[in-house]
Structure formats: C-alpha cells, structure tokens
Coordinates of C-alpha atoms and ligand atoms in Angstrom, one line a residue:
V19 CA 15.5 16.1 3.0
S20 CA 13.6 12.9 3.2
L21 CA 16.7 11.4 4.6
Q22 CA 16.7 13.9 7.4
M23 CA 13.0 13.2 7.9
M24 CA 13.6 9.5 8.1
K25 CA 16.3 10.1 10.7
H26 CA 14.0 12.1 12.9
A27 CA 11.2 9.6 12.6
W28 CA 13.5 6.6 13.2
D29 CA 15.6 8.2 16.1
N30 CA 12.5 9.0 18.0
Y31 CA 10.9 5.6 17.4
K32 CA 14.1 4.2 18.7
R33 CA 14.3 6.4 21.7
Y34 CA 10.7 6.1 22.9
A35 CA 9.2 3.0 21.4
W36 CA 11.9 0.6 20.4
G37 CA 10.6 -2.9 19.7
L38 CA 6.9 -1.8 20.0
N39 CA 4.7 -1.5 16.9
E40 CA 4.5 2.3 16.5
L41 CA 5.5 5.5 18.2
K42 CA 3.2 8.1 19.9
P43 CA 5.3 11.2 19.1
I44 CA 3.5 13.6 21.4
S45 CA 3.3 11.3 24.5
K46 CA 6.6 9.8 23.6
Q47 CA 5.8 6.2 24.1
G48 CA 4.8 3.1 22.2
H49 CA 1.5 2.7 20.3
S50 CA 0.1 -0.7 19.9
S51 CA -2.4 -1.4 17.1
N52 CA -4.5 -4.5 17.3
L53 CA -4.0 -5.1 13.6
F54 CA -0.8 -6.9 14.5
G55 CA -2.1 -8.7 17.6
N56 CA 0.9 -9.0 19.8
I57 CA 3.4 -9.4 17.0
Q58 CA 5.9 -6.6 17.8
G59 CA 8.2 -4.3 15.9
A60 CA 6.0 -3.2 13.0
T61 CA 7.9 0.0 12.5
I62 CA 11.2 -1.8 12.5
V63 CA 10.2 -4.4 9.9
D64 CA 8.3 -1.8 7.8
A65 CA 11.3 0.5 7.8
L66 CA 14.1 -2.0 7.0
D67 CA 14.2 -1.4 3.2
T68 CA 13.8 2.4 3.6
L69 CA 16.9 2.4 5.9
F70 CA 18.7 0.2 3.4
I71 CA 17.8 2.4 0.3
M72 CA 18.7 5.6 2.2
E73 CA 22.0 4.0 3.1
M74 CA 21.4 4.4 6.8
K75 CA 23.8 1.6 7.5
E76 CA 24.1 1.8 11.3
E77 CA 20.3 1.9 11.7
F78 CA 19.8 -1.0 9.3
K79 CA 22.2 -3.1 11.3
E80 CA 20.4 -2.4 14.6
A81 CA 17.1 -3.2 12.9
K82 CA 18.5 -6.4 11.6
E83 CA 19.8 -7.4 15.0
W84 CA 16.4 -6.7 16.5
V85 CA 14.8 -9.0 13.9
E86 CA 17.3 -11.7 14.6
K87 CA 16.9 -11.6 18.3
N88 CA 13.3 -10.5 19.0
L89 CA 11.0 -10.9 16.0
D90 CA 8.8 -13.7 17.2
F91 CA 5.7 -15.2 15.5
N92 CA 5.1 -17.9 18.2
V93 CA 2.6 -15.7 20.0
N94 CA -1.0 -16.2 20.9
A95 CA -2.3 -13.4 18.7
E96 CA -5.2 -12.6 16.5
I97 CA -3.9 -10.6 13.6
S98 CA -5.1 -9.0 10.3
V99 CA -3.9 -11.3 7.6
F100 CA -3.7 -8.5 5.1
E101 CA -1.8 -6.0 7.4
V102 CA 0.6 -8.6 8.5
N103 CA 1.2 -9.8 4.9
I104 CA 1.8 -6.3 3.4
R105 CA 3.9 -4.9 6.2
F106 CA 5.7 -7.9 7.8
V107 CA 6.0 -10.4 5.0
G108 CA 6.5 -7.7 2.4
G109 CA 9.0 -5.9 4.6
L110 CA 11.0 -9.0 5.3
L111 CA 11.0 -10.1 1.6
S112 CA 12.3 -6.7 0.5
A113 CA 14.9 -6.6 3.2
Y114 CA 16.1 -10.0 2.0
Y115 CA 16.2 -9.1 -1.7
L116 CA 18.0 -5.9 -1.0
S117 CA 20.6 -7.1 1.5
G118 CA 20.8 -10.8 0.8
E119 CA 20.7 -11.6 4.5
E120 CA 19.3 -15.0 5.1
V121 CA 17.5 -14.2 8.3
F122 CA 15.0 -12.1 6.5
R123 CA 14.2 -14.9 4.0
K124 CA 13.8 -17.4 6.9
K125 CA 11.5 -15.1 8.9
A126 CA 9.4 -14.3 5.8
V127 CA 8.8 -18.0 5.1
E128 CA 8.1 -18.8 8.7
L129 CA 5.5 -16.0 8.9
G130 CA 4.0 -17.1 5.6
E131 CA 3.5 -20.6 7.0
K132 CA 1.7 -19.1 10.0
L133 CA -0.7 -17.4 7.7
L134 CA -1.7 -20.5 5.8
P135 CA -4.6 -21.7 8.1
A136 CA -6.4 -18.5 7.0
F137 CA -7.2 -20.2 3.8
N138 CA -9.1 -23.1 5.4
T139 CA -12.5 -22.0 4.3
P140 CA -15.0 -23.8 2.0
T141 CA -13.9 -21.7 -1.0
G142 CA -10.3 -21.0 -0.1
I143 CA -11.0 -17.3 0.1
P144 CA -9.1 -16.5 3.3
W145 CA -10.4 -15.0 6.5
A146 CA -9.6 -11.4 7.4
L147 CA -8.5 -12.3 10.9
L148 CA -6.5 -15.2 12.1
N149 CA -5.2 -16.4 15.5
I150 CA -1.7 -17.5 14.5
K151 CA -1.4 -19.8 17.5
S152 CA -4.7 -21.8 17.2
G153 CA -5.1 -21.3 13.4
I154 CA -8.7 -20.2 13.9
G155 CA -9.9 -17.5 11.5
R156 CA -13.0 -15.3 11.3
N157 CA -14.1 -12.1 9.5
W158 CA -14.5 -8.6 10.6
P159 CA -17.8 -8.4 12.5
W160 CA -18.8 -5.2 10.5
A161 CA -18.3 -6.8 7.1
S162 CA -21.5 -7.3 5.0
G163 CA -22.9 -10.8 5.5
G164 CA -19.8 -12.3 7.1
S165 CA -17.8 -11.5 4.0
S166 CA -14.1 -11.3 3.4
I167 CA -12.8 -8.0 2.0
L168 CA -11.7 -7.7 -1.7
A169 CA -8.7 -5.4 -0.9
E170 CA -7.6 -7.9 1.8
F171 CA -7.8 -11.3 0.2
G172 CA -6.8 -9.6 -3.1
T173 CA -3.6 -8.2 -1.7
L174 CA -1.6 -11.4 -1.0
H175 CA -0.6 -12.3 -4.5
L176 CA 2.8 -10.7 -4.9
E177 CA 4.1 -11.8 -1.5
F178 CA 2.8 -15.3 -1.8
V179 CA 4.3 -15.9 -5.3
H180 CA 7.7 -14.7 -3.8
L181 CA 7.3 -17.0 -0.8
S182 CA 6.9 -20.0 -3.1
H183 CA 9.8 -18.8 -5.2
L184 CA 12.1 -18.5 -2.1
S185 CA 11.0 -21.6 -0.2
G186 CA 10.5 -24.0 -3.1
N187 CA 7.1 -24.8 -1.7
P188 CA 4.3 -24.2 -4.2
V189 CA 1.6 -24.0 -1.6
F190 CA 1.7 -20.3 -1.2
A191 CA 1.3 -19.6 -4.9
E192 CA -1.5 -22.2 -5.1
K193 CA -3.5 -20.4 -2.5
V194 CA -3.5 -17.1 -4.3
M195 CA -4.0 -18.7 -7.7
N196 CA -7.2 -20.3 -6.3
I197 CA -8.5 -16.8 -5.2
R198 CA -8.2 -15.8 -8.8
K199 CA -10.1 -18.9 -9.9
V200 CA -12.9 -18.2 -7.5
L201 CA -13.2 -14.6 -8.7
N202 CA -13.1 -15.6 -12.4
R203 CA -16.0 -18.0 -11.9
L204 CA -18.3 -15.3 -10.4
D205 CA -20.6 -13.0 -12.3
K206 CA -19.5 -9.4 -11.8
P207 CA -22.2 -6.7 -11.7
E208 CA -21.5 -4.4 -14.7
G209 CA -18.0 -5.9 -14.8
L210 CA -17.2 -4.5 -11.4
Y211 CA -15.9 -6.3 -8.3
P212 CA -17.9 -5.8 -5.1
N213 CA -15.9 -5.2 -2.0
Y214 CA -17.4 -8.1 -0.1
L215 CA -17.2 -11.8 -0.8
N216 CA -18.4 -14.6 1.5
P217 CA -15.7 -17.2 2.0
S218 CA -18.2 -20.0 2.8
S219 CA -20.9 -19.5 0.1
G220 CA -18.6 -18.0 -2.5
Q221 CA -21.2 -15.3 -3.1
W222 CA -20.8 -11.5 -3.2
G223 CA -22.0 -9.5 -0.2
Q224 CA -23.3 -6.0 -0.6
H225 CA -22.7 -4.6 -4.1
H226 CA -20.4 -1.8 -3.0
V227 CA -17.5 -1.0 -5.3
S228 CA -14.5 1.2 -4.4
I229 CA -11.1 2.0 -5.8
G230 CA -10.3 3.4 -2.3
G231 CA -10.6 1.6 1.0
L232 CA -11.9 -2.1 0.8
G233 CA -11.1 -2.4 -2.9
D234 CA -8.0 -0.4 -3.8
S235 CA -5.0 -2.7 -3.7
F236 CA -6.9 -5.7 -5.3
Y237 CA -6.7 -3.8 -8.6
E238 CA -3.1 -2.7 -7.9
Y239 CA -2.1 -6.4 -7.5
L240 CA -3.7 -7.6 -10.7
L241 CA -1.5 -5.1 -12.7
K242 CA 1.6 -5.7 -10.6
A243 CA 1.2 -9.5 -10.7
W244 CA 1.4 -9.3 -14.4
L245 CA 4.4 -7.0 -14.3
M246 CA 6.2 -9.1 -11.6
S247 CA 5.8 -12.2 -13.7
D248 CA 7.8 -10.5 -16.5
K249 CA 4.5 -10.0 -18.3
T250 CA 3.7 -13.7 -18.5
D251 CA 0.6 -13.7 -16.2
E252 CA -1.9 -13.1 -18.9
D253 CA -4.8 -13.8 -16.6
G254 CA -3.8 -10.9 -14.2
K255 CA -3.3 -8.6 -17.2
K256 CA -6.8 -9.3 -18.6
M257 CA -8.5 -9.0 -15.2
Y258 CA -6.7 -5.6 -14.7
Y259 CA -7.5 -4.0 -18.0
D260 CA -11.1 -5.3 -18.0
A261 CA -11.6 -3.9 -14.5
V262 CA -10.2 -0.5 -15.5
Q263 CA -12.6 -0.5 -18.5
A264 CA -15.6 -1.0 -16.1
I265 CA -14.2 1.5 -13.6
E266 CA -14.0 4.1 -16.4
T267 CA -17.5 3.5 -17.5
H268 CA -19.2 3.4 -14.2
L269 CA -17.0 5.2 -11.6
I270 CA -14.9 7.9 -13.2
R271 CA -16.6 11.3 -13.6
K272 CA -15.6 14.9 -14.2
S273 CA -16.7 17.7 -12.0
S274 CA -18.2 20.9 -13.4
G275 CA -14.9 22.6 -12.5
G276 CA -13.1 20.1 -14.7
L277 CA -11.6 17.7 -12.0
T278 CA -11.6 14.0 -12.8
Y279 CA -12.5 11.8 -9.9
I280 CA -13.3 8.2 -9.0
A281 CA -16.6 7.9 -7.2
E282 CA -17.8 5.0 -5.1
W283 CA -20.6 2.7 -6.4
K284 CA -23.4 1.4 -4.2
G285 CA -25.6 -1.0 -6.0
G286 CA -25.7 1.1 -9.1
L287 CA -25.9 4.5 -7.3
L288 CA -22.8 6.8 -7.2
E289 CA -21.5 8.4 -4.1
H290 CA -19.5 11.4 -5.3
K291 CA -16.7 11.0 -2.8
M292 CA -13.1 10.1 -3.3
G293 CA -10.8 8.8 -0.5
H294 CA -7.2 9.8 0.1
L295 CA -6.6 6.0 -0.4
T296 CA -8.1 6.2 -3.9
C297 CA -5.3 8.7 -4.9
F298 CA -2.9 5.8 -5.4
A299 CA -4.8 5.0 -8.6
G300 CA -3.2 7.9 -10.5
G301 CA 0.1 6.1 -10.2
M302 CA -1.5 2.7 -11.0
F303 CA -3.1 4.0 -14.3
A304 CA 0.2 5.5 -15.4
L305 CA 2.2 2.4 -14.5
G306 CA -0.3 0.3 -16.5
A307 CA -0.3 2.6 -19.5
D308 CA 2.4 0.7 -21.3
G309 CA 0.5 -2.6 -21.4
A310 CA -2.9 -1.1 -22.4
P311 CA -4.2 -1.8 -25.8
S312 CA -2.1 0.2 -28.2
D313 CA -4.6 3.0 -28.8
K314 CA -5.1 3.4 -25.0
T315 CA -1.5 4.0 -23.8
G316 CA -1.7 7.8 -23.9
H317 CA -5.2 7.7 -22.4
H318 CA -4.0 5.8 -19.3
I319 CA -1.2 8.2 -18.7
E320 CA -3.6 11.1 -19.1
L321 CA -6.0 9.5 -16.6
G322 CA -3.1 9.1 -14.2
A323 CA -2.2 12.8 -14.7
E324 CA -5.8 13.9 -14.1
I325 CA -6.1 11.9 -10.9
A326 CA -2.8 13.4 -9.7
R327 CA -4.1 16.9 -10.4
T328 CA -7.4 16.2 -8.5
C329 CA -5.5 14.8 -5.5
H330 CA -3.1 17.8 -5.6
E331 CA -6.2 20.1 -5.5
S332 CA -7.5 18.2 -2.5
Y333 CA -4.3 19.2 -0.7
D334 CA -4.2 22.7 -2.1
R335 CA -7.7 23.5 -1.0
T336 CA -6.9 22.9 2.7
R337 CA -5.4 25.3 5.2
M338 CA -2.5 23.0 5.9
K339 CA -1.8 21.9 2.3
L340 CA -2.2 18.3 3.4
G341 CA -5.1 16.2 2.0
P342 CA -8.1 15.1 4.0
E343 CA -9.1 11.4 4.4
A344 CA -12.0 11.9 1.9
F345 CA -13.2 14.7 -0.3
R346 CA -16.5 15.2 -2.1
F347 CA -17.9 16.5 -5.3
D348 CA -21.4 17.3 -4.4
G349 CA -23.4 19.9 -2.5
G350 CA -21.5 22.7 -4.3
V351 CA -18.0 21.6 -3.4
E352 CA -15.1 20.1 -5.3
A353 CA -12.2 18.1 -3.8
I354 CA -13.1 19.3 -0.3
A355 CA -14.0 17.3 2.8
T356 CA -17.4 18.4 4.1
R357 CA -17.8 16.0 7.1
Q358 CA -15.9 16.6 10.2
N359 CA -14.9 12.9 10.5
E360 CA -13.3 13.0 7.0
K361 CA -11.0 16.0 7.6
Y362 CA -8.0 14.1 9.1
Y363 CA -4.6 13.3 7.6
I364 CA -2.7 10.4 9.1
L365 CA 0.6 10.7 7.2
R366 CA -0.7 8.6 4.3
P367 CA 1.4 8.1 1.2
E368 CA -1.0 7.7 -1.7
V369 CA -0.7 11.2 -3.2
I370 CA 3.0 11.3 -3.0
E371 CA 3.1 7.8 -4.4
T372 CA 1.2 9.0 -7.5
Y373 CA 3.6 12.0 -7.8
M374 CA 6.5 9.6 -7.8
Y375 CA 5.0 7.4 -10.6
M376 CA 3.9 10.4 -12.6
W377 CA 7.4 11.9 -12.3
R378 CA 9.2 8.8 -13.4
L379 CA 6.8 8.1 -16.3
T380 CA 6.4 11.7 -17.7
H381 CA 9.3 13.8 -16.2
D382 CA 6.9 16.7 -15.9
P383 CA 8.6 18.9 -13.2
K384 CA 5.3 19.8 -11.6
Y385 CA 5.3 16.4 -9.8
R386 CA 8.5 17.3 -8.0
E387 CA 7.1 20.7 -7.2
W388 CA 4.0 19.2 -5.7
G389 CA 6.1 16.7 -3.8
W390 CA 8.1 19.6 -2.4
E391 CA 4.9 21.3 -1.2
A392 CA 4.0 18.1 0.7
V393 CA 7.5 18.1 2.3
E394 CA 7.0 21.7 3.5
A395 CA 3.6 20.9 4.8
L396 CA 4.7 17.8 6.6
E397 CA 7.6 19.7 8.2
K398 CA 5.4 22.6 9.3
H399 CA 2.4 20.7 10.6
C400 CA 3.3 17.1 11.3
R401 CA 6.8 17.3 12.6
V402 CA 7.0 17.5 16.4
D403 CA 9.8 17.1 18.9
G404 CA 9.1 13.4 19.3
G405 CA 8.7 12.4 15.6
Y406 CA 5.8 12.9 13.1
S407 CA 2.2 13.0 13.9
G408 CA -1.1 12.9 12.0
I409 CA -3.5 15.9 12.1
R410 CA -7.2 15.8 13.1
D411 CA -8.4 18.6 10.8
V412 CA -6.4 19.9 7.9
Y413 CA -8.8 22.9 7.4
N414 CA -8.1 24.3 10.8
N415 CA -5.6 27.1 11.7
H416 CA -4.1 25.1 14.5
E417 CA -2.8 21.6 14.6
S418 CA -4.6 19.1 16.7
H419 CA -2.2 16.1 16.6
D420 CA -3.5 12.6 16.7
D421 CA -0.3 11.4 18.3
V422 CA 0.5 8.4 16.1
Q423 CA 3.5 8.0 13.8
Q424 CA 2.1 5.3 11.4
S425 CA 4.6 2.7 10.3
F426 CA 3.6 3.3 6.7
F427 CA 5.0 6.8 7.1
L428 CA 8.5 5.3 7.2
S429 CA 7.9 2.5 4.7
E430 CA 5.9 4.4 2.1
T431 CA 5.6 8.2 2.5
L432 CA 9.3 8.8 3.1
K433 CA 10.4 6.2 0.6
Y434 CA 8.3 7.6 -2.2
L435 CA 9.5 11.1 -1.4
Y436 CA 13.1 9.9 -1.5
L437 CA 12.5 8.1 -4.9
L438 CA 10.7 11.2 -6.3
F439 CA 13.9 13.2 -5.8
S440 CA 16.4 10.4 -6.7
E441 CA 17.9 9.2 -10.0
E442 CA 15.9 6.6 -11.8
D443 CA 18.5 3.9 -11.6
L444 CA 17.5 3.5 -7.9
L445 CA 15.0 0.6 -8.0
P446 CA 14.2 0.9 -11.7
F447 CA 10.7 -0.2 -12.8
E448 CA 12.2 -2.7 -15.2
H449 CA 13.4 -4.7 -12.3
W450 CA 11.2 -4.0 -9.3
V451 CA 7.5 -3.7 -8.4
F452 CA 6.4 -2.2 -5.1
N453 CA 4.0 -4.0 -2.9
T454 CA 1.1 -2.0 -1.6
E455 CA 3.2 -1.0 1.5
A456 CA 6.0 0.3 -0.9
H457 CA 8.2 -2.8 -0.3
P458 CA 10.1 -3.5 -3.5
L459 CA 10.0 -7.0 -4.9
P460 CA 12.1 -8.1 -7.9
I461 CA 10.5 -9.0 -11.2
L462 CA 10.8 -12.7 -11.7
H463 CA 12.4 -12.7 -15.1
K464 CA 11.5 -15.5 -17.6
D465 CA 15.1 -16.6 -18.0
D466 CA 16.0 -16.5 -14.2
G467 CA 15.4 -20.2 -13.9
I468 CA 17.6 -20.9 -16.9
K469 CA 20.4 -18.8 -15.5
E470 CA 20.2 -20.5 -12.2
E471 CA 20.4 -23.9 -13.9
K472 CA 23.5 -22.8 -15.8
Q473 CA 25.2 -21.6 -12.6
K474 CA 24.8 -25.0 -11.2
Ligands
DMJ27 C1 -0.9 1.2 3.8 O1 -0.9 0.2 4.8 C2 -1.0 0.6 2.5 O2 -0.6 1.6 1.5 C3 -2.4 0.1 2.2 O3 -2.5 -0.3 0.8 C4 -3.4 1.2 2.4 N1 -3.3 1.8 3.7 C5 -2.0 2.2 4.2 C6 -1.5 3.6 3.8 O4 -2.4 4.6 3.7

C-alpha cells in the first residue's frame, strides 16, 4: 500500500511541480518554502532513497537525471542550515550509499562545503541561516537573545561525520566535534539542555527545554552518533544517557488517566503539552534500550511503548484518527489539542516512526495495527486527486486541506510505513541508522578501515 501511496505522491509531484521544492496538491502547482532559499528540487532529493528502497526504478532514474542536470548550489540564497543538511545532504548521502552512484557523493560534498561558513562564529556554534553565495550567516530573528537553536546545530553530526568519511577531508567532523566540546563545557540547568545557545557569547538563552520542536533531534543524534560509530563514540553515549536521565526526572509525567507524556520545561515550570514532533522519542528510547545500563534496558523499552501508546491515543481521540500538532494534559483533557492553532496535521511522520521502531524491537502486532489505522486515515482524509495534503483541523467533520504535500511525507512518513510492513532484513538496524529525515546512513564499522587497507 505504501508503494501505491508513494506512486500517487510522486506522480503528482512530477506532473504539477517537477523540479520545484514541493507540490500544492489542491491547486496543482509548485510550492516554494523559504527554508531552502532558491535551492530547488527538495522533494526529488528527499525522495531518492524511498524510490530506491521501494524499487521504483524508472522514477529513481528520472530523479537521478534531474540531480545530475539541474541540482545547483551556486545560487544566491539564504537557507536554513539545518533543513538543507537533513533533507539535501542527508538525502544525497543515502542515495549514494544505496545506489553507489558517484554523482550523489559529489553533490553531497559540494553542498557540505557550501555550509561550512555557517560555523564562522566566535564559538563555532553555527548560525541557523546562511547565504550560501556570500557566506554570511545570522540567526532567526525570533530566537531568544540572538541564539542558535539546539535542535538545529545539534542535528548536523551524522551527516558531517559521513562527509569527512567520503571526502577524506576532516574539516566536517571537526566542526561538529567542536559543537560537542562547547556543550560539554557549559553548566546545564538540572542536567537539561536549553533550546537556545548564543553563538557569540557561548551562553544559554532562555531556559526552555523541549524534546519536541527546538530540541528533539539533538537528543536523537547523540544516541545515533554512538550507534553510527559502531559504539565507539563514548562521549555521545554518555551525553545521551545522562540527558535521558534528566528528562525522566524533570519532564516525563503520567496523567491521571495513566498516559505517560513528555512535558515542556520553562525555567523550572512545566507546560503539560506534548507536540507531535515529541512522539519520535518513543522510537528513540526503544532504540537506545540496548545500550542503557543493564538494569535499565527493559525500562527504556517500556518507556518507548508508553510514549507510543500516548501518541496513538492522540490520534484515536480525534475525529479523523490523525494526530494534532500538539496535545495537552491540563484543564481536564488528556492527549487532546485544546487550542485552535494546534489542531492541524501536516503529514508528519513521528508517530509512524515510533510504531516502526517499536514493531522491530518488540514484534508486538499492535504496532502494525496502529500503522494500518494511520494508512486508512491518510487515504480517507489526506489523499486528494493531486497528491496528499495536510489537514487544518483533525477534530472537524470536514477536511479543510492546507494544500501542501511536505517533502518529508515522501522521505519519512511513507518510508517508515513501508518499513513497518517489510521484513527486517531491509535496512537492518545492525548496519544502518536513519538521520532525522529518515535517510539511512551506514554504520561505520570499526574494521572497515582495515578491510579497505587489505583490499588495496
Ligand atoms: C522533518 O523535517 C524531520 O523529521 C525533523 O526532524 C522534524 N520535522 C520534520 C517532520 O515532522
């Protein structure tokens, strides 16, 4: 089914928005997001590996030809360093590792080089935004005290380590190792990492902590950096398990109805709200269970299962059986959005991602059942003639479509669905880690270097 869904999403993108960043499936035209400046083709690059994995060979070939001929980074564009890294660098790296086609390696390294000026700050903590022509960076105007964002500068590690590995140039890995160093030197309030860090002073901004937006994939990348290093990156490992300990103590709570949730922390006060983005953490806890101190393995799996259940409830308690952007545990509600501007669903993957990890790590059939419910809801409410669209209010009787087919729908949501219903020898966890945009990167095995030496 996810293959049919991918075909529908891809064919319509191709028909109405080919070469542009995303598709507007209702108005049947291109959608340009300013996250990518005027770099084009986000959907193509984001979808390459999904096409490959689903064996959509013709489509993969067309996509590759587009990349060869048209993907151009010599543009005067201000881009989001984070978004371009996770979608474009990540997408190109995966396409290279899966297909072995040199063009993807070349483009990934070329783009990586364009991103380097973002690190020209007094601390080496990169800017959020970068003009890739002039090399001038700055931060989001809304960010506390001119800060960079934890989930943005903390979500470069996996891709940059691979860029060094593939280019032979250590500079990429050095840049991200320095971020670690800066973080390790800082005092952390209650062992937690605030979402804001000023790249000039090296001081935290507002003490807001989140495992959802602004924080999320920083934690994910600590764990995955350790896994991707074939469990040699002890520093990443320690930072991850220490962070989870602090998160459990200060952020994880149980509702009176028995649902475990992860709250947000604002200078010591809890906001009892959980974002759809936060739902990825179920899969993360389960993936990290294996490396947890021996008496904690079962506990981390259990935590993953509880978050999966809570997020499933957030879907089940809506009219459309699709989860809202954020749901609350206060004012007499549990796992329900109460504010109008938190009731939308934009084809996000995090809940399905967690089902996929939980399925692979526990084989409890309920995760496939829950995934199936999501497929049915997507088909019923998000599928339109011209592709798939997000929904403005998942509690409503009637769909009000937002008219955007997000590129992560093809790279993540559909890929995780496909993996949820596939055999486990497809991208096994022993050999692959997924970047935060679901792009698989190979684990760099300890003996790889030795093998390569021998081959020579
Ligand atoms: C994706 O770009 C990535 O998963 C990112 O980590 C968070 N936001 C979207 C999907 O919701």
